[in-house]
Coordinates of C-alpha atoms in Angstrom, one line a residue:
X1 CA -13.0 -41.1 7.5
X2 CA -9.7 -40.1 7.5
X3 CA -7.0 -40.0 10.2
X4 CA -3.3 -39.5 10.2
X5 CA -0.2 -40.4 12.7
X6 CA -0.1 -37.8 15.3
X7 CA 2.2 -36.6 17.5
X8 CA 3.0 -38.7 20.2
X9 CA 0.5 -39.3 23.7
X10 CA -2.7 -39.8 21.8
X11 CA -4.8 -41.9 23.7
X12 CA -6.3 -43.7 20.7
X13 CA -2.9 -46.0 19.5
X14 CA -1.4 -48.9 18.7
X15 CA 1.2 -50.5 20.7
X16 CA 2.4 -53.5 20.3
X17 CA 2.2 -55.5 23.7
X18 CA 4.6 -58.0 22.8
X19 CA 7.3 -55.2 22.4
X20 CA 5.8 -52.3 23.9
X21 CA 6.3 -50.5 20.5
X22 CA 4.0 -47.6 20.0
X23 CA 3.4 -48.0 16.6
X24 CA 1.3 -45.5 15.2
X25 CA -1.4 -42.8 16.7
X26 CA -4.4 -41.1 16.1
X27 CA -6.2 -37.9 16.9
X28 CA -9.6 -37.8 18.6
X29 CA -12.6 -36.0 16.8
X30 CA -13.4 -32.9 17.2
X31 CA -17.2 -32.3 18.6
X32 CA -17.5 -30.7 15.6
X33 CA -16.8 -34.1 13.7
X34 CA -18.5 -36.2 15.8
X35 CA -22.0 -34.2 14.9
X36 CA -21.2 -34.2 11.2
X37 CA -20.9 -37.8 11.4
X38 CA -24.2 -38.1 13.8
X39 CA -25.8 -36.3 10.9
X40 CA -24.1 -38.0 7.6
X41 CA -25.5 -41.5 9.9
X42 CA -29.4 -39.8 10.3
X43 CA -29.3 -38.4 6.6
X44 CA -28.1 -42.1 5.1
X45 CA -30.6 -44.2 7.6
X46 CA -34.1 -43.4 5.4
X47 CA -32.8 -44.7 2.2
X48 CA -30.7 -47.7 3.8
X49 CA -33.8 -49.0 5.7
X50 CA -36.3 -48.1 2.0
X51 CA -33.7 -50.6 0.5
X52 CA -35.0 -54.3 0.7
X53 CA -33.3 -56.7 3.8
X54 CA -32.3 -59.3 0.8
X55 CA -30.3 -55.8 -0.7
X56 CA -28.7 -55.1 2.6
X57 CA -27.9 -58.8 3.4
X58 CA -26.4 -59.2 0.0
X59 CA -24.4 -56.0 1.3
X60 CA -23.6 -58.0 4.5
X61 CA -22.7 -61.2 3.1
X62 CA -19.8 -59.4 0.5
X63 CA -18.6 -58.1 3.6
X64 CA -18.8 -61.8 4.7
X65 CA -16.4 -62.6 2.0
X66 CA -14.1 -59.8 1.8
X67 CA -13.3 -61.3 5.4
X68 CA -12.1 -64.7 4.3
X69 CA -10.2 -63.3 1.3
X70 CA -8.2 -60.4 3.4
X71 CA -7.7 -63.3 6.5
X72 CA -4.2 -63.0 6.5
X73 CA -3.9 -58.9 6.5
X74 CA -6.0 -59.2 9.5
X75 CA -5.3 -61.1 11.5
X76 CA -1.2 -60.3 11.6
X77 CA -2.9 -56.5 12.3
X78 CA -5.1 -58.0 15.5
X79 CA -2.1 -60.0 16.3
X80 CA 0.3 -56.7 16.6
X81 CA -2.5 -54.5 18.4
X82 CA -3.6 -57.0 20.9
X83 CA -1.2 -59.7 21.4
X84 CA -3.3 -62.5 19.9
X85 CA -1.7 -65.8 18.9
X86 CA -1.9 -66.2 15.1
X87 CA -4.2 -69.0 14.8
X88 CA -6.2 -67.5 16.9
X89 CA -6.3 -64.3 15.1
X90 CA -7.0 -66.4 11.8
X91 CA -9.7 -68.3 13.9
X92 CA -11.2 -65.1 14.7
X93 CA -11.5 -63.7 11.1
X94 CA -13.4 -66.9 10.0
X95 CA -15.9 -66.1 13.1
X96 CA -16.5 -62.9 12.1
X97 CA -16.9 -63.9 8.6
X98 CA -19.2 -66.6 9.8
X99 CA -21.1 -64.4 11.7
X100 CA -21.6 -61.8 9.2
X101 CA -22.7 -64.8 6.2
X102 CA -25.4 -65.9 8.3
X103 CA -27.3 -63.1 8.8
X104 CA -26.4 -62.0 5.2
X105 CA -28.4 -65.3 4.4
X106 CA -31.1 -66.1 7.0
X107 CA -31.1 -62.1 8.1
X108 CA -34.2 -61.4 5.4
X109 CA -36.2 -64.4 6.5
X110 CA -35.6 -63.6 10.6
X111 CA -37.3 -60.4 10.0
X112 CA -40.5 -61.6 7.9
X113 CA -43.5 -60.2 9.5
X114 CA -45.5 -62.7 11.7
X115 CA -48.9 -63.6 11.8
X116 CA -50.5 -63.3 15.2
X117 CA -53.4 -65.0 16.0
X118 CA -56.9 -62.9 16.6
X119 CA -60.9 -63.6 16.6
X120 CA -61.4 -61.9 13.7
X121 CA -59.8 -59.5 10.9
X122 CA -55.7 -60.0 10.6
X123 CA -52.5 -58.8 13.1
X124 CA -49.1 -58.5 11.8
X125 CA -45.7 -57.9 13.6
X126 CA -43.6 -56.0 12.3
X127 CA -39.8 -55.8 12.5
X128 CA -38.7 -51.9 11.8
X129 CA -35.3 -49.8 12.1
X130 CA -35.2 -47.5 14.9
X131 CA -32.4 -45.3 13.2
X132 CA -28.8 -44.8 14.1
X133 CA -27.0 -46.6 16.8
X134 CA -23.8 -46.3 18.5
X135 CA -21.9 -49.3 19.2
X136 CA -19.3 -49.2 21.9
X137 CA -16.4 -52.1 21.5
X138 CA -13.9 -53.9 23.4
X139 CA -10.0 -54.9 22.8
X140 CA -10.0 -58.6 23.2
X141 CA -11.8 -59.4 19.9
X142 CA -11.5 -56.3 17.5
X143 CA -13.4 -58.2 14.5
X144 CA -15.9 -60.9 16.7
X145 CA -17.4 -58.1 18.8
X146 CA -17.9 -55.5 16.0
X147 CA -19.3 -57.6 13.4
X148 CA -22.0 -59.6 16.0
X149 CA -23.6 -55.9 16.4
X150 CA -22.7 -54.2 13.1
X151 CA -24.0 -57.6 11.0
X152 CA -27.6 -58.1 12.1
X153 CA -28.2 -53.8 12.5
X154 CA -27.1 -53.4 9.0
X155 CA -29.6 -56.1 7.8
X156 CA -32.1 -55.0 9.5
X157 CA -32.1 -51.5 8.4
X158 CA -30.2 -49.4 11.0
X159 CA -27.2 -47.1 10.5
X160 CA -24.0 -47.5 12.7
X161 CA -21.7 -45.3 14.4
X162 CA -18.8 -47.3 15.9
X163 CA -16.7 -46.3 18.6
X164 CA -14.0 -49.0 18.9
X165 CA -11.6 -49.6 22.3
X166 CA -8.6 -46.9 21.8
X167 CA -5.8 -49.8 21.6
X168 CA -6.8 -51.3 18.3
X169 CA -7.6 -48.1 15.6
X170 CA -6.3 -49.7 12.9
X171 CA -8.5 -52.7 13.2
X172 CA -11.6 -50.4 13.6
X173 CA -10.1 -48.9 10.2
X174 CA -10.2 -52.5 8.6
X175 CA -13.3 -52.6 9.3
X176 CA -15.2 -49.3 8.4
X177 CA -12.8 -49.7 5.0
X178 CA -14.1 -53.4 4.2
X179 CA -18.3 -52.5 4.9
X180 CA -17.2 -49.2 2.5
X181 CA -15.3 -52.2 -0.2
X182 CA -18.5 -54.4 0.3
X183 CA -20.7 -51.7 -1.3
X184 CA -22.5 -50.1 1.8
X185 CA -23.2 -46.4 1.3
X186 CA -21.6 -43.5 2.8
X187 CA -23.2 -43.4 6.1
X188 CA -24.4 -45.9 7.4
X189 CA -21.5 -47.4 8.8
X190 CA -19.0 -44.7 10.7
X191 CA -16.0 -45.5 12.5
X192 CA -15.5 -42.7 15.5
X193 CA -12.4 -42.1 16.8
X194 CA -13.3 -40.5 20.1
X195 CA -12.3 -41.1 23.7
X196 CA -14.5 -43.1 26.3
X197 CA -15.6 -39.7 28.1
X198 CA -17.5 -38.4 24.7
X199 CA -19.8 -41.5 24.5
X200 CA -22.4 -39.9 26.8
X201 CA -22.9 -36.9 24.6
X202 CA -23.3 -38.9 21.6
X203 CA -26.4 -41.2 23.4
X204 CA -27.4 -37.8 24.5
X205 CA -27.8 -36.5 20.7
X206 CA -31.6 -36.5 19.9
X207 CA -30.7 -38.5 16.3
X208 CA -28.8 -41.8 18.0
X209 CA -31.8 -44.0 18.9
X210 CA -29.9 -46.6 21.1
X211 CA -26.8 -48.3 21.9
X212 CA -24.9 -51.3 22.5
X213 CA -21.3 -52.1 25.0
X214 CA -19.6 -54.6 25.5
X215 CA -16.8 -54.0 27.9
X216 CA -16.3 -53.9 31.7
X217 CA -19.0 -53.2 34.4
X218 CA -18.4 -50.0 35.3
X219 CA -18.5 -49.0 31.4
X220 CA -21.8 -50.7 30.8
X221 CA -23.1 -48.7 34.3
X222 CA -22.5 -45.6 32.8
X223 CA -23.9 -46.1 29.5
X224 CA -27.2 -48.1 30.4
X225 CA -27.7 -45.1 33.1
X226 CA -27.0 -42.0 30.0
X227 CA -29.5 -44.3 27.4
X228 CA -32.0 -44.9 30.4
X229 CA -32.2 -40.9 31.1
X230 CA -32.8 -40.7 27.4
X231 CA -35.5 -43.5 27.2
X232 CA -33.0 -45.4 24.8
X233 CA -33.0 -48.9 24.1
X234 CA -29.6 -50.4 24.9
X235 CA -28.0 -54.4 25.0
X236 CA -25.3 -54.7 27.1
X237 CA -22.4 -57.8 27.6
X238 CA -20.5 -56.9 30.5
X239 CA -17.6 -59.0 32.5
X240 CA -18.4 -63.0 33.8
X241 CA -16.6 -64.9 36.0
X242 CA -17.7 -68.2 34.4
X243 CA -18.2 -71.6 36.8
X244 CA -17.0 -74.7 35.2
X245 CA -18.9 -77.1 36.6
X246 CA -17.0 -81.1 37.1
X247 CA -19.4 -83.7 38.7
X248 CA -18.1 -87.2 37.4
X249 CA -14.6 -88.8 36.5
X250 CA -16.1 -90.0 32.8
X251 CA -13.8 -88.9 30.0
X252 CA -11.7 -87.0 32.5
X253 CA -8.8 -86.3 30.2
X254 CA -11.1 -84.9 28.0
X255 CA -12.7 -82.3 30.7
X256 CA -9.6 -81.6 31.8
X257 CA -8.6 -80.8 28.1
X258 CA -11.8 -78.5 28.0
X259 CA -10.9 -76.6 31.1
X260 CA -7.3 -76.0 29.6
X261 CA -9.3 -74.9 26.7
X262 CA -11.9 -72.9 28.4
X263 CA -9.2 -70.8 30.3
X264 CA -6.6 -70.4 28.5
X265 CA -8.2 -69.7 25.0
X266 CA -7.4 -65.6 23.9
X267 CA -4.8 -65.9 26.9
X268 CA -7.6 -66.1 29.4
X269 CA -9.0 -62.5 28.2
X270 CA -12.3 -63.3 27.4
X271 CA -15.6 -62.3 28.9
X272 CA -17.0 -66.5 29.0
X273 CA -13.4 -67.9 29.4
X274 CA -14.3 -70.4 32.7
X275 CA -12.6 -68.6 35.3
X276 CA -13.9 -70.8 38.5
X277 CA -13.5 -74.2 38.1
X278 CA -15.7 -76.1 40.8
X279 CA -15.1 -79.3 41.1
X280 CA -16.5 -82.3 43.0
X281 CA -14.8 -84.4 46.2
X282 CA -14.3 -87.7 44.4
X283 CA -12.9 -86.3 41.3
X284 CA -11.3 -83.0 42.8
X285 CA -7.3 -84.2 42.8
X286 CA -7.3 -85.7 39.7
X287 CA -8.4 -82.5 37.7
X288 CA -6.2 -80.5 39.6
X289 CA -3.1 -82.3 38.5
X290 CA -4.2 -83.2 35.0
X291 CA -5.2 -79.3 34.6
X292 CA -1.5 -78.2 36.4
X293 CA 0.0 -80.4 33.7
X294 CA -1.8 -79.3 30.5
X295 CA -1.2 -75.4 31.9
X296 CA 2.4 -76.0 32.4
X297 CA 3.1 -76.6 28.9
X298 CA 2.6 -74.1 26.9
X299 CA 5.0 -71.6 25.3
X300 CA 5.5 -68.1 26.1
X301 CA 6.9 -65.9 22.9
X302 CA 6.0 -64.3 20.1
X303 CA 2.2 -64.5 18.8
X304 CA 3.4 -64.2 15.3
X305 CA 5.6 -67.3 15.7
X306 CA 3.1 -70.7 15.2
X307 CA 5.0 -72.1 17.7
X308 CA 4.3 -70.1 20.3
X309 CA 1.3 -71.0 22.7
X310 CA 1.3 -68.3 25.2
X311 CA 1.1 -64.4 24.2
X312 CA 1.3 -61.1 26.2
X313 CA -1.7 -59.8 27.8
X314 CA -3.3 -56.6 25.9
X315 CA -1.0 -54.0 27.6
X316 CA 1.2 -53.6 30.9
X317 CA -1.4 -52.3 32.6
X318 CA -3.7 -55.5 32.3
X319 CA -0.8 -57.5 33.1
X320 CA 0.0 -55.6 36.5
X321 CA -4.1 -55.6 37.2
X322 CA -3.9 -59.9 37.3
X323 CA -0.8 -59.8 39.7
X324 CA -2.1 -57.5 42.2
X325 CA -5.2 -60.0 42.3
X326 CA -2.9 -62.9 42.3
X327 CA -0.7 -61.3 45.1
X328 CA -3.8 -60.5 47.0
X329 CA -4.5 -63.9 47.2
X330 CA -1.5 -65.6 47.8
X331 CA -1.1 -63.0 51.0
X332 CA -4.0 -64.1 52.0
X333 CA -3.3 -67.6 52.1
X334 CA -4.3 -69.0 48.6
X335 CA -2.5 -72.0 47.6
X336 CA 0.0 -71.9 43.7
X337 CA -0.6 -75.0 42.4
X338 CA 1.3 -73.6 39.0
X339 CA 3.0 -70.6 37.9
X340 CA 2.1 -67.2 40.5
X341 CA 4.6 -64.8 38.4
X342 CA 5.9 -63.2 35.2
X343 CA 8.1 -65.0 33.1
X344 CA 11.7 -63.2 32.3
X345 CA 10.4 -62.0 29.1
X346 CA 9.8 -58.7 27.6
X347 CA 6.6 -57.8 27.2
X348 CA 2.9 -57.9 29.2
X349 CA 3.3 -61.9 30.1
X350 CA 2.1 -63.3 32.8
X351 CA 2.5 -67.1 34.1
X352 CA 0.1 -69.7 33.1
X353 CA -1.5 -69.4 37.1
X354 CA -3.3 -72.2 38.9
X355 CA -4.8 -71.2 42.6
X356 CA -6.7 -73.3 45.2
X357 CA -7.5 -72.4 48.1
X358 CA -9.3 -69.4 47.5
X359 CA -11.8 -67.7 49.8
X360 CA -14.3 -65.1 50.0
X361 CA -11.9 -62.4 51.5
X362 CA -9.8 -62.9 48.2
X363 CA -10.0 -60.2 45.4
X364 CA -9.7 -63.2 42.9
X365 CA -12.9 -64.8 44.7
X366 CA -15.3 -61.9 43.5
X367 CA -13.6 -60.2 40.7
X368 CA -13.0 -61.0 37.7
X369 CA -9.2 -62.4 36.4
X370 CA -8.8 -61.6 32.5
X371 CA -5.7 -63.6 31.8
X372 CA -4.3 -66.9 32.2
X373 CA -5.4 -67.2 35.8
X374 CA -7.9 -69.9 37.0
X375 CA -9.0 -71.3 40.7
X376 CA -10.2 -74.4 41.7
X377 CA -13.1 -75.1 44.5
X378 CA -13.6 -78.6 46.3
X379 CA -16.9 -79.1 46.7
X380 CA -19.0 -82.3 48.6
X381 CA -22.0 -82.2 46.0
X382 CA -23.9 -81.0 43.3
X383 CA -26.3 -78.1 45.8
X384 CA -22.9 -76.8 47.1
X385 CA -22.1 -76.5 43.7
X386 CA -24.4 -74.6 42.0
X387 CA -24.4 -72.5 45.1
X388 CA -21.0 -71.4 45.0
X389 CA -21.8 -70.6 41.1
X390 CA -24.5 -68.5 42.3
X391 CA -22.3 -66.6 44.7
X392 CA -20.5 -64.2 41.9
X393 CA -22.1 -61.1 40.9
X394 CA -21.7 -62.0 37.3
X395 CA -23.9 -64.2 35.2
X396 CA -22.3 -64.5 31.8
X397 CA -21.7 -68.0 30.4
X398 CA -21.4 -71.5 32.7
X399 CA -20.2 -75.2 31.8
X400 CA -21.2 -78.6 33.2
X401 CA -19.3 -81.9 32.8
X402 CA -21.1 -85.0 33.2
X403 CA -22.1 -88.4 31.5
X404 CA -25.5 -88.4 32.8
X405 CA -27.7 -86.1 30.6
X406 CA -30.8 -85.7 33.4
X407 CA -28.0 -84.6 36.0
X408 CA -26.4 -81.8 33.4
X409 CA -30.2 -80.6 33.2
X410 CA -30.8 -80.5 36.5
X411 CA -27.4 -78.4 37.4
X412 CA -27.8 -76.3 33.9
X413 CA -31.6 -75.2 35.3
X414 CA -30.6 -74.0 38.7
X415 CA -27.7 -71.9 37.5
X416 CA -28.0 -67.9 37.3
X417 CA -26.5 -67.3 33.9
X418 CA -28.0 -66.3 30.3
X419 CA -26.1 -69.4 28.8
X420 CA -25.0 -73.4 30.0
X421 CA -23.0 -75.2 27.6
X422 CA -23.3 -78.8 28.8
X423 CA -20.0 -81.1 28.1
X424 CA -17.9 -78.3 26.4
X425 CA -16.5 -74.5 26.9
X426 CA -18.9 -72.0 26.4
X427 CA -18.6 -70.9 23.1
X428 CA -20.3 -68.9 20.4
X429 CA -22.0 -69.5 16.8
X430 CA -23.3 -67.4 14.9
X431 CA -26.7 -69.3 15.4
X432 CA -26.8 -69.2 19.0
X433 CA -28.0 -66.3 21.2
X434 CA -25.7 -64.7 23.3
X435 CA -25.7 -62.5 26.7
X436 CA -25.8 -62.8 30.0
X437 CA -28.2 -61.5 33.6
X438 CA -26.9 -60.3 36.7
X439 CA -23.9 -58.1 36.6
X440 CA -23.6 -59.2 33.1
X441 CA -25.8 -57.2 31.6
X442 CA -28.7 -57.7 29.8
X443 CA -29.8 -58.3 26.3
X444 CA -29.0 -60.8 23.7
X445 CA -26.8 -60.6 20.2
X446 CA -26.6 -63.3 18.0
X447 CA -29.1 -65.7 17.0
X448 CA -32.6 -65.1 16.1
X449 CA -33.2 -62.9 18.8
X450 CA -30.2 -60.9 18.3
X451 CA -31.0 -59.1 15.1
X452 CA -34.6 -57.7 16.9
X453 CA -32.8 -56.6 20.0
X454 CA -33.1 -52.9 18.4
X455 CA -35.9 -53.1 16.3
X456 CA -39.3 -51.7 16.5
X457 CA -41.6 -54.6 16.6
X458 CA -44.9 -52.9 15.5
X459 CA -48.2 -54.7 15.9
X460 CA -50.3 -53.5 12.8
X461 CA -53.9 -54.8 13.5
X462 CA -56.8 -55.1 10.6
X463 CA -60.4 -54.9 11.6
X464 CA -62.8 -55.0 8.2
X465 CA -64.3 -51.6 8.1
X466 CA -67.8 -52.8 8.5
X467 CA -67.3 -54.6 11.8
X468 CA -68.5 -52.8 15.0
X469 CA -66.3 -50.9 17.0
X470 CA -65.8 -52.4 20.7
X471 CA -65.1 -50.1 23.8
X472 CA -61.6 -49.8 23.9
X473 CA -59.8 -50.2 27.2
X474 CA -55.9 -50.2 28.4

């Protein structure tokens, strides 16, 4: 789909956030585009799912490649749309093209139909395409995010209409361009450029058959309500405010290395970054030192450079939204262990930020901080800890530290969150289900699970013709 630079106050646009360059624009659809692409999707969907899942893996998996071998192109564009270090950037492209070999490979065998288990004659269940889906896509990782929905739907048979976050276009461009270069048809995968207050009409169309966000809470609301009114399936991976749980001294250089990790990773601006790190009495000073330290060194600049460690936030607003929360608690009586500012630099940076000290009256308690902000709890043991875990409203993506195995398991099994990574940062493999309860959302992408989330799993039941028919109740 074409677009061209318009003039200038489109909404959907790149600026660069470590210059604050607008660099190019694009114009929204028209309605009257938007249904000629709903239609173009629902016209392509019956042949794309009659094609074989090995046909539309092998699809998947070029795709796969043509990820690796244009690395470089794409991650200096995610680099100048949303402030992401280089290496990270790289790191990113190998995900996506890790995410989208796998189900190219195991896609095929994750759908086989499955034997259930009956008295007599034979049941099947079946994994079918519903139809066309919209996904809905945040900023902080233009390729991960897209290609985690995009790669398993395509596989299994449905067609995709993408509407990608309005500060990376060209990135959603990439993409739609390199599934068109890997050989899928005309289609079945559509990038939309339309504005956040169109998505509703688009679940409302009678043709989409669900939809997945992954974006902030208030988003995901909306959405689950407009596909719930429609009796629409829909997956959604809202914000966390991810505990890090510390509950013994062993290898404490290396936790403390994790935590750095953990937070700091994408500039802090990523939905299972830890955000609360709770640690206990005994071991409570130490970390906060060791973790002040590592934070203290890194290197604001340019996220081009190598060199640089630190990069801007995704725009000046997101920048000013972590200081008011930062101010609030520091008014409030929240302790700066590190940093509390903006450096004197152009551009949306803000300090590597340590609190302590934070209570419940604090914005930065209950909300979540999507940059290079984390707090630190005291707590006497391991019930006060899970239960200040438990307190937030999210339920994303948690962490325990410890060299006792039996003790991580106990902590991992009362903790309110979809995932618990035990002894490193919460993290994600292509392999590995992913999603969250709570304020989280609901659903799962990734993994086995993932590629069924919006499939119709039919039951198709045998009895031999001759047997005799049973009353039939429920």
């Amino acid at each position: 789909m074409d677009a061209h630079v318009t003039d200038r106050g489109s909404p959907i646009a790149t600026v660069n956030p470590y210059t604050g360059e607008r660099v190019r624009e694009f114009p929204a659809l028209s309605a009257e585009d938007v249904g000629r692409a709903i239609d173009a999707a629902h016209r392509s969907f019956p042949d794309w799912r009659a094609r074989s899942a090995a046909d539309r893996g092998a699809l998947v998996q070029r795709a796969g490649r043509l990820l690796r071998e244009r690395k470089e192109e794409l991650a200096h564009l995610l680099t100048l749309e949303v402030g992401k270090l280089i290496n990270s950037s790289r790191a990113e492209v190998d995900l996506a093209s890790d995410i989208l070999t796998y189900y190219g490979e195991q896609g095929p065998g994750l759908l086989e139909e499955r034997p259930l288990p009956v008295p007599e004659g034979t049941a099947l269940l079946v994994n079918e395409p519903l139809g066309v889906l919209l996904g809905v896509m945040p900023w902080n990782f233009p390729l991960y995010q897209v290609v985690r929905f995009a790669g398993p739907n395509l596989v299994l048979g449905n067609t995709i209409l993408l509407k990608h976050a309005s500060s990376c276009p060209q990135s959603a461009l990439a993409l739609e361009q390199l599934f068109t270069d890997a050989g899928v048809p005309p289609g079945v995968y559509t990038n939309l450029f339309v504005r956040g207050r169109d998505v509703g009409k688009i679940i409302d169309d009678s043709r989409v058959q669900g939809a997945s966000l992954t974006g902030s809470e208030r988003a995901g609301v909306s959405l689950g309500e407009i596909a719930g009114r429609n009796v629409k399936r829909s997956v959604l991976e809202l914000g966390g405010s991810d505990p890090f749980i510390v509950l013994d001294d062993h290898h404490l250089e290396r936790t403390v290395y994790a935590a750095f990790l953990a937070r700091m990773g994408n500039t802090g601006q990523c939905c299972v970054a830890a955000k609360r790190f709770i640690v206990l009495a005994p071991v409570y000073d130490a970390f906060v030192a060791g973790l002040r330290d590592r934070m203290s060194e890194v290197q604001p600049g340019d996220p081009v450079d190598p060199a640089t460690t630190l990069g801007p936030l995704s725009s000046e607003a997101a920048a000013e939204l972590l200081m008011e929360q930062v101010r609030d608690a520091v008014d409030k009586g929240a302790t700066v262990v590190l940093g509390g500012g903006r450096p004197d630099l152009p551009g949306a940076f803000v300090e590597p930020t340590l609190l302590t000290g934070v209570t419940p009256d604090m914005r930065a308690y209950r909300e979540e901080l999507f940059g290079p902000v984390a707090t630190v709890y005291r707590v006497a043991d391991e019930d006060e800890a899970v239960a200040l875990a438990n307190t937030s409203p999210y339920g994303l993506g948690s962490a325990v530290f410890t060299a006792d195995p039996a003790r991580a398991r106990g902590v991992a099994d009362r903790l309110a969150a979809g995932m618990v990574w035990i002894n490193h940062p919460t993290a994600s493999r292509p392999e590995l289900p992913f999603g969250g309860i709570k304020r989280s959302g609901y659903g799962r992408e990734l993994g086995d699970v993932g590629i069924v989330e919006f499939a119709n799993r039919k039951l198709v039941r045998y009895v031999d013709a001759d047997a005799p028919i049973e009353e039939v109740l429920g």
